[in-house]
């Protein structure tokens, strides 16, 4: 539903980048994932956040997160 990113250090093709993910807010219908992209020097090169919403396949309207998804988060 939403994505944003901030770039803090230059990254080039071929750079080794580690991506660390953490689960942020878990709501009734949605959850946030936070990303930290760290370069070989251990510096934060970029950060991002995505917001995901559980929806009904039939109506494409928000539905509560299934218990099995909530347990994995």
Coordinates of C-alpha atoms in Angstrom, one line a residue:
X1 CA 0.0 0.0 0.0
X2 CA 2.9 2.3 0.8
X3 CA 6.7 2.4 0.2
X4 CA 9.2 5.0 1.1
X5 CA 13.0 5.1 1.0
X6 CA 15.8 7.4 2.0
X7 CA 19.3 7.1 0.6
X8 CA 22.2 8.1 3.0
X9 CA 25.4 6.9 1.2
X10 CA 26.3 6.3 -2.4
X11 CA 25.9 2.7 -3.6
X12 CA 27.4 1.4 -6.8
X13 CA 26.8 -1.7 -9.0
X14 CA 28.9 -4.5 -7.5
X15 CA 28.9 -3.1 -3.9
X16 CA 28.2 -5.7 -1.2
X17 CA 25.1 -4.5 0.7
X18 CA 23.5 -6.3 3.7
X19 CA 19.8 -5.9 4.1
X20 CA 18.3 -6.1 7.6
X21 CA 14.6 -6.4 7.9
X22 CA 12.5 -5.8 11.0
X23 CA 8.8 -5.9 11.5
X24 CA 7.4 -2.7 12.7
X25 CA 3.7 -1.9 13.5
X26 CA 1.3 -4.8 13.3
X27 CA -2.3 -3.6 13.0
X28 CA -5.6 -5.4 12.5
X29 CA -5.4 -5.4 8.7
X30 CA -1.8 -4.3 8.0
X31 CA 1.8 -4.5 9.0
X32 CA 5.0 -2.5 8.4
X33 CA 8.5 -3.8 7.4
X34 CA 11.5 -1.6 8.0
X35 CA 14.7 -2.2 5.9
X36 CA 18.2 -1.1 6.6
X37 CA 20.8 -1.4 3.8
X38 CA 24.3 -1.5 5.3
X39 CA 27.5 -1.2 3.2
X40 CA 30.8 -3.1 3.7
X41 CA 32.0 -0.3 6.1
X42 CA 29.0 -0.9 8.4
X43 CA 27.4 2.4 7.4
X44 CA 23.7 2.8 6.8
X45 CA 23.5 3.3 3.1
X46 CA 19.7 3.4 2.8
X47 CA 16.6 2.8 4.8
X48 CA 13.1 2.0 3.7
X49 CA 9.6 1.1 4.9
X50 CA 6.8 -0.8 3.3
X51 CA 3.2 -1.1 4.5
X52 CA 1.3 -4.3 3.6
X53 CA -2.4 -4.8 3.9
X54 CA -4.4 -8.0 4.0
X55 CA -7.2 -7.9 1.5
X56 CA -10.1 -10.2 0.4
X57 CA -9.3 -11.8 -3.0
X58 CA -13.0 -11.5 -3.9
X59 CA -13.7 -7.9 -3.0
X60 CA -10.1 -6.4 -2.7
X61 CA -11.2 -4.8 0.6
X62 CA -9.2 -5.0 3.8
X63 CA -9.7 -8.0 6.0
X64 CA -8.0 -8.9 9.4
X65 CA -4.6 -10.4 9.1
X66 CA -4.9 -14.2 9.2
X67 CA -3.6 -15.8 12.5
X68 CA -0.9 -17.7 10.6
X69 CA 0.5 -14.5 9.1
X70 CA 0.3 -12.7 12.4
X71 CA 2.2 -15.6 14.1
X72 CA 5.0 -15.4 11.5
X73 CA 5.4 -11.7 12.0

